[in-house]
mmCIF file of C-alpha atoms (C1' of nucleotides) in Angstrom:
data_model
loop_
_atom_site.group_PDB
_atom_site.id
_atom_site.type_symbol
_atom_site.label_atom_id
_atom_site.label_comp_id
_atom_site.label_asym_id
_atom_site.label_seq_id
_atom_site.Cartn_x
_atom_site.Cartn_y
_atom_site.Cartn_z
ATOM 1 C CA UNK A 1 38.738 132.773 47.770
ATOM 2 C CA UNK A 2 42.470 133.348 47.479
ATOM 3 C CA UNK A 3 44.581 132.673 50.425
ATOM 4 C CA UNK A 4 45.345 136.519 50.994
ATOM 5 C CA UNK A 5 42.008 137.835 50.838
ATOM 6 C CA UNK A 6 41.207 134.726 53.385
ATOM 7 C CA UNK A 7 43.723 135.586 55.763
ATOM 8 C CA UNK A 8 42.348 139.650 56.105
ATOM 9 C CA UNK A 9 38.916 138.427 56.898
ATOM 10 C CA UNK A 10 40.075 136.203 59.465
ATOM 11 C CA UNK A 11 42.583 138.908 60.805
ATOM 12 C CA UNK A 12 39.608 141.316 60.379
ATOM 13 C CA UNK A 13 36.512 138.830 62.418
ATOM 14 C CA UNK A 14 38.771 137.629 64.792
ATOM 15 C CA UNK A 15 39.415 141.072 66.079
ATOM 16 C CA UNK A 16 35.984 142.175 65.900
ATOM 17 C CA UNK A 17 35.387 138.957 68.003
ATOM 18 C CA UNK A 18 37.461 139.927 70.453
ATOM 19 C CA UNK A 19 35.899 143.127 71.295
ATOM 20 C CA UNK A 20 33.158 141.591 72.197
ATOM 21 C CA UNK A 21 34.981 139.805 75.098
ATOM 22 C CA UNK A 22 37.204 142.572 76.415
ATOM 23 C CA UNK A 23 39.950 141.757 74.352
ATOM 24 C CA UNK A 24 41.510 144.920 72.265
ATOM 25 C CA UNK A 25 41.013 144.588 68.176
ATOM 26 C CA UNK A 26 45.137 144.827 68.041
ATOM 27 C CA UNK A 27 45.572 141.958 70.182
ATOM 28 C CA UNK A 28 43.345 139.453 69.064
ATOM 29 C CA UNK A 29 44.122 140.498 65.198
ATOM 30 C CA UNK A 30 47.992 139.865 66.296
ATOM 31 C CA UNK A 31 47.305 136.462 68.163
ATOM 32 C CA UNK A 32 44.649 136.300 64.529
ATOM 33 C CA UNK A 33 48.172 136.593 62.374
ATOM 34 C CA UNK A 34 50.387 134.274 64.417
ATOM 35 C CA UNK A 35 47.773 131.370 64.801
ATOM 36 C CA UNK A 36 47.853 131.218 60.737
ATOM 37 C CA UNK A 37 51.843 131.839 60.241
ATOM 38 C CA UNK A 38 53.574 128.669 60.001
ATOM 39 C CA UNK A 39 56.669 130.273 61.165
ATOM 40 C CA UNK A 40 57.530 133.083 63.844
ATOM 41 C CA UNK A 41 57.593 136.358 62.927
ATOM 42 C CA UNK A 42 59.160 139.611 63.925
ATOM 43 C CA UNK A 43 57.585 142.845 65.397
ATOM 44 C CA UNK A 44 58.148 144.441 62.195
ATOM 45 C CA UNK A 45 56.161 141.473 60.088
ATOM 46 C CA UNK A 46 53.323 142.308 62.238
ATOM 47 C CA UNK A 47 53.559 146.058 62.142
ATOM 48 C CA UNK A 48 53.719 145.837 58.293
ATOM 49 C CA UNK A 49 51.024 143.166 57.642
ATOM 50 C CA UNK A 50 48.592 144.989 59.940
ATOM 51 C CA UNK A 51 49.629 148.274 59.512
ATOM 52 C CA UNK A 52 50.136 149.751 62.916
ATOM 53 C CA UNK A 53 52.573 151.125 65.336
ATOM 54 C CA UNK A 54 55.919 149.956 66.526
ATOM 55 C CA UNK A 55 55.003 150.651 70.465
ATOM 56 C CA UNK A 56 51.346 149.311 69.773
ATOM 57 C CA UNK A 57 53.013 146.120 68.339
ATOM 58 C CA UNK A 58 54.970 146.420 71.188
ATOM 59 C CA UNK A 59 52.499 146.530 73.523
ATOM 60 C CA UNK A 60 49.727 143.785 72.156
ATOM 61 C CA UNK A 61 52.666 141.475 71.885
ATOM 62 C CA UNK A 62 53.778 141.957 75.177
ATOM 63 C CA UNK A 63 50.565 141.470 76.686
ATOM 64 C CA UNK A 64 49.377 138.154 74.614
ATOM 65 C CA UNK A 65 52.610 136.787 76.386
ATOM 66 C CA UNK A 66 50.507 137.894 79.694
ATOM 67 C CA UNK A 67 48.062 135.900 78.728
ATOM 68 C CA UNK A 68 50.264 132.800 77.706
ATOM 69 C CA UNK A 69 49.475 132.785 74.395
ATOM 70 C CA UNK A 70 52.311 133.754 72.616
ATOM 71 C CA UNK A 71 55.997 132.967 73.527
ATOM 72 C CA UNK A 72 59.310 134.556 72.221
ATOM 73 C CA UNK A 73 61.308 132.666 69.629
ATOM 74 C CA UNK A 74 65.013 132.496 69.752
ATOM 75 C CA UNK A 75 66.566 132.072 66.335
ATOM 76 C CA UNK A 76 70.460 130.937 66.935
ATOM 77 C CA UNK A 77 71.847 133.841 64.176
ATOM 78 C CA UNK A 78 69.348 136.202 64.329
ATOM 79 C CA UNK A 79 69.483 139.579 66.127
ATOM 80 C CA UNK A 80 65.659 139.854 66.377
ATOM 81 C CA UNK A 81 63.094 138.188 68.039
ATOM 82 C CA UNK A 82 60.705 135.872 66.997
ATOM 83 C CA UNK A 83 56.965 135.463 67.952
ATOM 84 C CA UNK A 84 54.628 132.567 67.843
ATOM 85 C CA UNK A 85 51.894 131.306 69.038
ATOM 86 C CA UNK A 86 50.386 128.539 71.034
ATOM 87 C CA UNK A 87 48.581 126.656 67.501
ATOM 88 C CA UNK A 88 46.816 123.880 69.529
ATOM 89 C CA UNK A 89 43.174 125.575 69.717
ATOM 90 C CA UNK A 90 42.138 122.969 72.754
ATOM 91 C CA UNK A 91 45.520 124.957 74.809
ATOM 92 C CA UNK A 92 44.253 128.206 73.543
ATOM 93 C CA UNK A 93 40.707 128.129 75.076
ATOM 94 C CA UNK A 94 42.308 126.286 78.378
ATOM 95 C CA UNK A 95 45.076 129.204 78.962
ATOM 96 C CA UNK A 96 42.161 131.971 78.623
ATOM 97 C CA UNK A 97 39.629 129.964 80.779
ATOM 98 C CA UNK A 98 42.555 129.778 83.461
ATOM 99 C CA UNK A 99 43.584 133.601 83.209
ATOM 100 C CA UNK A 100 39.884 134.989 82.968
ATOM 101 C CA UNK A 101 38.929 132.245 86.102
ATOM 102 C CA UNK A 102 42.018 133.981 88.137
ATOM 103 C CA UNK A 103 41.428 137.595 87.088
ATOM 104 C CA UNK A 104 37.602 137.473 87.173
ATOM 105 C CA UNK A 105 36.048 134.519 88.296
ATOM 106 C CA UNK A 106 37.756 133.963 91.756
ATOM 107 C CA UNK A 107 37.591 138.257 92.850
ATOM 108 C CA UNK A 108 33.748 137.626 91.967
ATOM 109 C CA UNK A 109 33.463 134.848 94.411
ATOM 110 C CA UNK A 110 35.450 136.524 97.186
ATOM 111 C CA UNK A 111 33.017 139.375 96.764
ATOM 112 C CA UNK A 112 29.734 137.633 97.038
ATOM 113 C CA UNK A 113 31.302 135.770 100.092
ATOM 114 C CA UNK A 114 31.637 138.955 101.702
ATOM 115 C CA UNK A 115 27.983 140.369 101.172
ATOM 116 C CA UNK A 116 26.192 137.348 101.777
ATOM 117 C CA UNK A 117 27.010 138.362 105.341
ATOM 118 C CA UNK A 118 25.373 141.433 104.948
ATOM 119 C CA UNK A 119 23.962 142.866 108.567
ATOM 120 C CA UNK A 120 20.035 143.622 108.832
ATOM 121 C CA UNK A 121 16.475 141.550 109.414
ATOM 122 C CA UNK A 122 16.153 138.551 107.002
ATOM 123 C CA UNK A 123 12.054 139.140 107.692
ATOM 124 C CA UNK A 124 12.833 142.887 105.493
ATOM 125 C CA UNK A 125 12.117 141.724 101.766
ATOM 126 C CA UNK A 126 14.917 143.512 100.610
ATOM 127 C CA UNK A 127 17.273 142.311 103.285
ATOM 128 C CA UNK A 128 16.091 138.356 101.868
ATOM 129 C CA UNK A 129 16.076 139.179 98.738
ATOM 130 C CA UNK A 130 19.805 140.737 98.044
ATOM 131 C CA UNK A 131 21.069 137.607 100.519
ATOM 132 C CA UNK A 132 19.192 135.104 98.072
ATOM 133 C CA UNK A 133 20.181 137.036 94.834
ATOM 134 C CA UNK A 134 23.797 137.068 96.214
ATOM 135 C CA UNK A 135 23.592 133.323 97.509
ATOM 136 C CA UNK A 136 22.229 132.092 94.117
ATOM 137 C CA UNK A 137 25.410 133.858 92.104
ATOM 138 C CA UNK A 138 27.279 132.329 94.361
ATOM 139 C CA UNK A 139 26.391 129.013 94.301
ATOM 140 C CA UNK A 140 26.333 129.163 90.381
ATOM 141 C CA UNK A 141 29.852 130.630 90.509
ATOM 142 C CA UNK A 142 31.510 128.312 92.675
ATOM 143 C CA UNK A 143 30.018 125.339 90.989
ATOM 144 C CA UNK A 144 31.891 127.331 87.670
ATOM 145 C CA UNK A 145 34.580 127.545 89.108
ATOM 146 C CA UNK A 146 35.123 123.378 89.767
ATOM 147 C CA UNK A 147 33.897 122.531 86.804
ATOM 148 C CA UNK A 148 36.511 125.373 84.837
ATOM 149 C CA UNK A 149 39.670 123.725 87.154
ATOM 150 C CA UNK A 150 38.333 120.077 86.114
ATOM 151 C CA UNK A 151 38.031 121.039 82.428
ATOM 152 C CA UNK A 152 41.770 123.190 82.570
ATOM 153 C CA UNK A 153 43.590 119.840 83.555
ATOM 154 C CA UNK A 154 41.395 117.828 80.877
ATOM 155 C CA UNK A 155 42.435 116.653 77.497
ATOM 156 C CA UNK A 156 40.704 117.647 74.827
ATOM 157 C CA UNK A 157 39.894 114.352 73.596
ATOM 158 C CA UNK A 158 38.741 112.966 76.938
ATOM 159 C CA UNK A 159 36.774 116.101 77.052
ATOM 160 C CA UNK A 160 34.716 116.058 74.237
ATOM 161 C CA UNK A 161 33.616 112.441 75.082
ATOM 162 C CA UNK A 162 32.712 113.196 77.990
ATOM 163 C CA UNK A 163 30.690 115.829 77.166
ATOM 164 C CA UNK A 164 29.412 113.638 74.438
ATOM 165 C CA UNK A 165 28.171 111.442 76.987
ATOM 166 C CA UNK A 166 25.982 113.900 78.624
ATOM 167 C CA UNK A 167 24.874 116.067 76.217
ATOM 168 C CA UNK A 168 23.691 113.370 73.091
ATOM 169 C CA UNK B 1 28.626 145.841 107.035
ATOM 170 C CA UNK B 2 25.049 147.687 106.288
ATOM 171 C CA UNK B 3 22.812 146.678 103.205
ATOM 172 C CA UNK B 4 22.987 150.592 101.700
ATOM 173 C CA UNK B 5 26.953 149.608 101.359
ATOM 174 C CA UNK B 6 26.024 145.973 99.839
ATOM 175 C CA UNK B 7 23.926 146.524 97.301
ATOM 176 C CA UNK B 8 26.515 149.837 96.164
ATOM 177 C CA UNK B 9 29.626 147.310 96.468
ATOM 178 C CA UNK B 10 27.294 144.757 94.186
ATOM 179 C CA UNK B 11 25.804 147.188 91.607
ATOM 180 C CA UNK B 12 29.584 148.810 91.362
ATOM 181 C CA UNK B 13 31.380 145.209 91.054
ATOM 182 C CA UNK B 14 28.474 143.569 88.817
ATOM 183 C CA UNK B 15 29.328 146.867 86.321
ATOM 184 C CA UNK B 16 32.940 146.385 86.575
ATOM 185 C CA UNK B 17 32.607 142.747 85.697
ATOM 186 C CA UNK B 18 30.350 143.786 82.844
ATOM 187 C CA UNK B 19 32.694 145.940 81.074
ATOM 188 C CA UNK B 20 35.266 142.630 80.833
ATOM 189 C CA UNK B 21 32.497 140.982 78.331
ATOM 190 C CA UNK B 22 31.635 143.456 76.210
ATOM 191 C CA UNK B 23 28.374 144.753 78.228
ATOM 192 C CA UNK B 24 28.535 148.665 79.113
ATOM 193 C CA UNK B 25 28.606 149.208 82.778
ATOM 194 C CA UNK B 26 25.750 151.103 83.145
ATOM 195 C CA UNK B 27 23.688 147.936 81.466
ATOM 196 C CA UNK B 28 25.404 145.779 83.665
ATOM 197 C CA UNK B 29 24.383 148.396 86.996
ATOM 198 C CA UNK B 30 20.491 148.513 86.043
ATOM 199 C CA UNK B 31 20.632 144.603 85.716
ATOM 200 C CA UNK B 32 22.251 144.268 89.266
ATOM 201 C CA UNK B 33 20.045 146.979 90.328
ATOM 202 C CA UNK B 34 16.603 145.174 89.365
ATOM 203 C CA UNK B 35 17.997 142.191 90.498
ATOM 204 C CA UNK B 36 18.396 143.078 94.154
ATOM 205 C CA UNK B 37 15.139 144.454 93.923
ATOM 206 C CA UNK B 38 12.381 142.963 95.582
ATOM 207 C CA UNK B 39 9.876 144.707 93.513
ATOM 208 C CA UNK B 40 10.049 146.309 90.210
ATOM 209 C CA UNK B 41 10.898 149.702 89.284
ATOM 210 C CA UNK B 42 10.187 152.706 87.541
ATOM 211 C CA UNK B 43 12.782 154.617 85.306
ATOM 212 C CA UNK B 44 12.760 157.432 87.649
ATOM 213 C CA UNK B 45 13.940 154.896 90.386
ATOM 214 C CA UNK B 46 16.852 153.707 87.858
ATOM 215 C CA UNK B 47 17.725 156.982 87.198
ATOM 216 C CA UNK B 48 17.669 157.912 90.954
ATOM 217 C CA UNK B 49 19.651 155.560 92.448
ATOM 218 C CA UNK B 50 21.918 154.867 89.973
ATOM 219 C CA UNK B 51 22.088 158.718 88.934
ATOM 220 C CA UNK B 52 22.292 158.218 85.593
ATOM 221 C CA UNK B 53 20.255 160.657 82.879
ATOM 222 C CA UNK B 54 16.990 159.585 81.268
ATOM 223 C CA UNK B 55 18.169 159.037 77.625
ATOM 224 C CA UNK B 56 20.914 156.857 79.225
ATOM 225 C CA UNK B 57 18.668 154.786 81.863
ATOM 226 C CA UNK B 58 15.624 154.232 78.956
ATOM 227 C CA UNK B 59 18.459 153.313 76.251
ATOM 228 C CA UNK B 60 19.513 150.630 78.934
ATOM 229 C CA UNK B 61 16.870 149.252 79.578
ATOM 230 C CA UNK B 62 15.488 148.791 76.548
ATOM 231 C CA UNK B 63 18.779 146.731 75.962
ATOM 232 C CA UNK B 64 18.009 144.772 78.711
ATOM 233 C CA UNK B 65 14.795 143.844 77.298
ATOM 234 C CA UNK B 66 16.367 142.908 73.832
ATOM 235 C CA UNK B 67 18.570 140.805 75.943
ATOM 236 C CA UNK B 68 15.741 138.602 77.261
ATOM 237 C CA UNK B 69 17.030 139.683 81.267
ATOM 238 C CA UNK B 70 14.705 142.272 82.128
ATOM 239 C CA UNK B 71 10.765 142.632 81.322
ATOM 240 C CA UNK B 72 8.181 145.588 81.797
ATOM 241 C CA UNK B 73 5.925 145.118 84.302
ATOM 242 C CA UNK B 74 2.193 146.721 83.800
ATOM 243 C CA UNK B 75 0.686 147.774 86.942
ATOM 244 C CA UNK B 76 -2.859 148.518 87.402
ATOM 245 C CA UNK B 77 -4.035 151.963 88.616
ATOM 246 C CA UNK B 78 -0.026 153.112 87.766
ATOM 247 C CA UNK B 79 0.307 155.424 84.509
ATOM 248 C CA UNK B 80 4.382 154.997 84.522
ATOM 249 C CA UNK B 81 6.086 151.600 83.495
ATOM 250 C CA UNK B 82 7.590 149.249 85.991
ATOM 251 C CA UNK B 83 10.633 147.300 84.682
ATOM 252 C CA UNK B 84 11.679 143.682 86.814
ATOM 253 C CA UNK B 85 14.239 141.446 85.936
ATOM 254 C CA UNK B 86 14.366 137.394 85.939
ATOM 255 C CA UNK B 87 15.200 136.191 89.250
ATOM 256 C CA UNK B 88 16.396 133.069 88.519
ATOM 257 C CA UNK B 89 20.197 132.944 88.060
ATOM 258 C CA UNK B 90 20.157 129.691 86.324
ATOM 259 C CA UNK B 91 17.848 130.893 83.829
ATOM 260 C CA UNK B 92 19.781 134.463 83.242
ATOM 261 C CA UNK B 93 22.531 132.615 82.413
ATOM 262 C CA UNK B 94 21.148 130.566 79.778
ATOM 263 C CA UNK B 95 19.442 133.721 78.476
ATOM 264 C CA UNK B 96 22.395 135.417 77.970
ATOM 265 C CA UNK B 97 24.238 132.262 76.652
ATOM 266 C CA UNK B 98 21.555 132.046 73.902
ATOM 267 C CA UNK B 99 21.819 135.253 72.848
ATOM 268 C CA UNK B 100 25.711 135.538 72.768
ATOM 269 C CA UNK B 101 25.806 132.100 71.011
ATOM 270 C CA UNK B 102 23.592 133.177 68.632
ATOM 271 C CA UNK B 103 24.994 136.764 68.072
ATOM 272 C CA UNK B 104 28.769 135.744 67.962
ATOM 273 C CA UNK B 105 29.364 131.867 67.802
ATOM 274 C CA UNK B 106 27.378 131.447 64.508
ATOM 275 C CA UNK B 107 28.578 134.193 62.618
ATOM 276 C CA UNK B 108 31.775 132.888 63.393
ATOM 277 C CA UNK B 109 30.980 129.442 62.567
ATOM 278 C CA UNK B 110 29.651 130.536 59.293
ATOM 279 C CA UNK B 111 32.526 132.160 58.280
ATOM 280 C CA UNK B 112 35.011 129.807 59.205
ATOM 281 C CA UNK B 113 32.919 127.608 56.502
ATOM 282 C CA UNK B 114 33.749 129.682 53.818
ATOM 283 C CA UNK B 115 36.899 130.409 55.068
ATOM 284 C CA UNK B 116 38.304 126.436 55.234
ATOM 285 C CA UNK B 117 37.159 126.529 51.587
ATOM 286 C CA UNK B 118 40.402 128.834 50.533
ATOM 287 C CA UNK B 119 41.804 128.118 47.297
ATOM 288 C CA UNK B 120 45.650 126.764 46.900
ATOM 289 C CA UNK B 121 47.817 124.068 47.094
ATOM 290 C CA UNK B 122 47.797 121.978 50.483
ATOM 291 C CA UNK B 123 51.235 121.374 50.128
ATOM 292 C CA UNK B 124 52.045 124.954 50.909
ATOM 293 C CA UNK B 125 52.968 125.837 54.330
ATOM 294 C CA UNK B 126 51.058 128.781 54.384
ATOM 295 C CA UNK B 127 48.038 127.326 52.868
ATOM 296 C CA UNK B 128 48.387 123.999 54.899
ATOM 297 C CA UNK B 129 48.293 126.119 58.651
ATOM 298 C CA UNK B 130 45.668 128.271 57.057
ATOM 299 C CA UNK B 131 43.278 125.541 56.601
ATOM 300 C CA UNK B 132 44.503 123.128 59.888
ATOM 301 C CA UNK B 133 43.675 126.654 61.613
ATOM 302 C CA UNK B 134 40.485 127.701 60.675
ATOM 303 C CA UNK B 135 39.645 123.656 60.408
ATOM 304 C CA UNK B 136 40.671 123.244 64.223
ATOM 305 C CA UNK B 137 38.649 126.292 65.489
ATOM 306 C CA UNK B 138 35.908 125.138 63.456
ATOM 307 C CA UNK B 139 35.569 122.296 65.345
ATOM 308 C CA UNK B 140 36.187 123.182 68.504
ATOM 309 C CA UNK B 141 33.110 125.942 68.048
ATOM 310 C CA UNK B 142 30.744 123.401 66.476
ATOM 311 C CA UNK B 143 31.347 121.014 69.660
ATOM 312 C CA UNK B 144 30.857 124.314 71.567
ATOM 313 C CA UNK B 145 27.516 125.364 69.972
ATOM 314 C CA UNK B 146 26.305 121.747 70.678
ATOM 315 C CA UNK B 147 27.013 122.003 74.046
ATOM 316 C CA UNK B 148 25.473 124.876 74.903
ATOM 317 C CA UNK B 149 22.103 124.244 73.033
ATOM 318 C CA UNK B 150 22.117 121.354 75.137
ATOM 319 C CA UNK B 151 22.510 123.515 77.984
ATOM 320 C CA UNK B 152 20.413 125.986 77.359
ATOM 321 C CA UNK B 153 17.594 123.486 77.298
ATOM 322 C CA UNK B 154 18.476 121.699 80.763
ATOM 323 C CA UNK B 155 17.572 122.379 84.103
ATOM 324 C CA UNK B 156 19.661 123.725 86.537
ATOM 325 C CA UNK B 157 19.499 120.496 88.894
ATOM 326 C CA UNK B 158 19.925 118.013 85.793
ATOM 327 C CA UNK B 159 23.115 120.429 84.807
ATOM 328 C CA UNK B 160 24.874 120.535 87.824
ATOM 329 C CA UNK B 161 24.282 116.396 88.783
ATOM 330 C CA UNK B 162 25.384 115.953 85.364
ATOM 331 C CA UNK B 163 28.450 117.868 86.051
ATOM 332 C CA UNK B 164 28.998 116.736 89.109
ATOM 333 C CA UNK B 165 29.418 113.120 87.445
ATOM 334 C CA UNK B 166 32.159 113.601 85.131
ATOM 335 C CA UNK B 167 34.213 116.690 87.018
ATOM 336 C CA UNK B 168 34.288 114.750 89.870
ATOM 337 C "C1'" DC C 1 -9.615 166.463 70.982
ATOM 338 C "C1'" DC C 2 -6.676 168.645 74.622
ATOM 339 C "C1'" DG C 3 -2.961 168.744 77.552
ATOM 340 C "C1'" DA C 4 -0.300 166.673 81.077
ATOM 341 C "C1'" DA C 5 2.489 162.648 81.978
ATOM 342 C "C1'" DT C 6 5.613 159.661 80.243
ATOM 343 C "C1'" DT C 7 8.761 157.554 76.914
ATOM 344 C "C1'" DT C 8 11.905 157.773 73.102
ATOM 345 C "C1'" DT C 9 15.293 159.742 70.085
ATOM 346 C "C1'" DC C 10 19.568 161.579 68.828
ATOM 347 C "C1'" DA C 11 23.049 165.353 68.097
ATOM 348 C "C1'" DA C 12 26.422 167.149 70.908
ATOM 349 C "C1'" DA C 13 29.623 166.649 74.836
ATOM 350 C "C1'" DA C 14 32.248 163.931 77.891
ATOM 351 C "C1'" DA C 15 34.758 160.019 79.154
ATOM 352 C "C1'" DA C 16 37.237 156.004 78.280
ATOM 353 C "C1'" DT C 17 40.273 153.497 75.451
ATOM 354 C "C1'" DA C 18 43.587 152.683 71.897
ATOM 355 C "C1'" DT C 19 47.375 154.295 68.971
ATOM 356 C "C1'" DT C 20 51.270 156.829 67.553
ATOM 357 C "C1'" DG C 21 56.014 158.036 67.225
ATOM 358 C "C1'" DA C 22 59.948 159.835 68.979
ATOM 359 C "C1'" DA C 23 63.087 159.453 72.719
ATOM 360 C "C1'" DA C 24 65.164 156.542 76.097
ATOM 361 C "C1'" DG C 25 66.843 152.160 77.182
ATOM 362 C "C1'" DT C 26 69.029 147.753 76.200
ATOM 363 C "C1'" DT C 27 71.652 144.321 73.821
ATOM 364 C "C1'" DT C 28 75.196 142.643 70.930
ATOM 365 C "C1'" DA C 29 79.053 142.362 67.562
ATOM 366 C "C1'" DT C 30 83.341 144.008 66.768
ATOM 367 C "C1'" DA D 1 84.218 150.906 74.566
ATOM 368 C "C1'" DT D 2 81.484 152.072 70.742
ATOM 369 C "C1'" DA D 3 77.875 152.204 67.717
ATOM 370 C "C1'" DA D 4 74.367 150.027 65.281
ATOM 371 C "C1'" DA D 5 70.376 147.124 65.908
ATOM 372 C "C1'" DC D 6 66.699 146.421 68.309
ATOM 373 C "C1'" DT D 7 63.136 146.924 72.181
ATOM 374 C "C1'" DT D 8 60.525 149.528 75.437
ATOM 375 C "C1'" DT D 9 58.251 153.492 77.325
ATOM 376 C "C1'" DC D 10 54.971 157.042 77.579
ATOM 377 C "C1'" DA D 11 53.070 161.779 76.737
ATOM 378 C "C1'" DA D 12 50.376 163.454 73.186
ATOM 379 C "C1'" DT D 13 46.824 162.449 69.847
ATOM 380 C "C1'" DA D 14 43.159 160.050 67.741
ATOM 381 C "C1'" DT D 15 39.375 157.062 67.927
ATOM 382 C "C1'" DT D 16 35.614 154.807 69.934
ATOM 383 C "C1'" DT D 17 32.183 154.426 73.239
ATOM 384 C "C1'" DT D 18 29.146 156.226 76.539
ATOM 385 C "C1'" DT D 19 26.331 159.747 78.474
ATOM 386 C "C1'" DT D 20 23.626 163.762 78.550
ATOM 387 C "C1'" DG D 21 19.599 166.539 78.076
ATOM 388 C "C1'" DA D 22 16.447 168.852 75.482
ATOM 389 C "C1'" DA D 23 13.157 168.198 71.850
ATOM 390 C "C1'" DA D 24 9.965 165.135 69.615
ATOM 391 C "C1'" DA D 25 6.823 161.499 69.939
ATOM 392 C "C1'" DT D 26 3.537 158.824 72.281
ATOM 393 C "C1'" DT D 27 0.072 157.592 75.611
ATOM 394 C "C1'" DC D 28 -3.825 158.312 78.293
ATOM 395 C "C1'" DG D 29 -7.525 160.415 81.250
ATOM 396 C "C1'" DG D 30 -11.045 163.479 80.985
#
DNA sequence: CCGAATTTTCAAAAAATATTGAAAGTTTAT
DNA sequence: ATAAACTTTCAATATTTTTTGAAAATTCGG
C-alpha cells in the first residue's frame, strides 16, 4: 500500500471511530491528519487535504485545542498559523480521559449523590430498588473515577507494568 | 425530593450521558428505565412511561438485547412479552466493554496491521511519522485489548482489590 | 383454521447535528 | 493610517440520525 492511499484510510477509520464516541467525523479526521504530519500545518493544508470548509476547519481546530490536543504553532516569518498535534499516543489517551472524567464522569457522580437520597419507604420494592441501582453506579463510578486520576498522573511505562502485573 | 422526580432526573441524565458514547438516547432511557425497575416490563409500559411510539420502543429494545443488557422475560399465564435488564452493574459494564471492544477495538487493530505495512522509504519524514504513528497506537490498543479481556473475565471484588493495590 | 392479540418492519416525517460560505473582525507590514 | 492577509462568526443549508405510525407478519387460544 502506497503511503497516500494509507494515509486516507487512516484519515477515513479514524473519523468513523470517532463517531462512535461522540466525537464529530471532522474533528477526529483533523486530529487523524496532524498525528501523521511531521510538520505543522495551516488551516488551508487541512481544508485542501480533506476537502472541507474554511469555518468548519475553523471550528474542529478550534475545538481539538479545547480538548488539549492540538496547540498553535508560531513560525518566526510566517503570517499564518501553524497547527500540530500532541504525537505522544500515551498523552493523547491521558488528555481525553481527563476532559471526558471532568465533563462527564464527575456531573454523573454529583447526580447519583443527589438521588441516592431520594425520600419514600425503603420496605416499597421500587423505593429499594432505584436506591440500590443508584448506589451500585455509584460506587462503580467513584471507584472510576480514582483509578482515572491515578492513571492521568502515571507514566506510560510504569503503567503498562503495572498493569502487567495484574492482569498476566 | 419524591421518587416520581428521581427516576425522571435518572432516565433523562442516563440518556443524556448515552448520547456522549455513541448510544441513542432513547436506548440509553429504556436501559435506565428497566433498570430501576423492580420487575420486568412490557412494551406497552416502555412506551408509556417513556412516551415513545411502538416502532421506536420495539427497535430499542431489540438493541438492547443484541447488546447483551436487557433479556425477555416469559411469563406464564401472560400472552405479551416482559423485557428485564441485568441488575448487576459490574456485570453491565463488562457486557458492554465486550461488545464495544469487539465491535471497534479490533477492527481498528486490524487495520492498523495493514496499515504499519505501508510501502516507502523509512528515511522519509512523512513515511517515518506515518509508521511511528500507526506503530504507537498499535500498541497502545493491543495492551488495551489485553487488559480488558482480562477484565472482562474478573470479578468485581478481585477488580477493584486489584486496583486498589497499584492506584493506591 | 380463524381471528384477535401482539410484535416487527420500514417508508416517510421530524429532529438533531454538521457544514458551508460570505461577511465581519482582527492582525500586521509598510 | 491603510490595505492586504488572515481568522472568526453565524445564519442558511445540507446531511445524518432518530422517531413515528400504519401495514405486514407472527403467534396463539379456541
Amino acid at each position: 500500500m502506497k503511503l497516500i492511499e494509507a494515509k486516507q484510510q487512516f484519515i477515513s477509520s479514524w473519523g468513523a471511530f470517532g463517531t462512535h464516541w461522540g466525537i464529530n467525523r471532522t474533528m477526529a479526521q483533523i486530529h487523524a491528519l496532524l498525528l501523521i504530519s511531521p510538520d505543522p500545518l495551516t488551516q488551508d493544508d487541512i481544508m485542501e487535504e480533506l476537502n472541507i470548509s474554511r469555518g468548519n476547519t475553523n471550528m474542529n481546530i478550534r475545538e481539538l485545542i479545547n480538548w488539549g490536543l492540538v496547540e498553535r504553532i508560531f513560525i518566526p516569518g510566517e503570517r499564518k498559523e501553524f497547527f500540530s498535534a500532541e504525537k505522544d499516543i500515551w498523552k493523547v489517551v491521558k488528555q481525553i480521559v481527563k476532559e471526558r472524567k471532568k465533563r462527564e464522569l464527575e456531573p454523573m457522580l454529583q447526580l447519583l449523590d443527589k438521588l441516592e437520597a431520594v425520600e419514600g419507604d425503603k420496605k416499597d420494592k421500587h423505593v429499594k430498588n432505584f436506591v440500590d441501582t443508584v448506589s451500585s453506579i455509584k460506587k462503580l463510578g467513584k471507584q472510576a473515577d480514582k483509578t482515572l486520576d491515578t492513571m492521568i498522573k502515571a507514566e506510560e511505562t510504569w503503567f503498562v507494568s503495572a498493569l502487567m502485573k495484574i492482569f498476566k
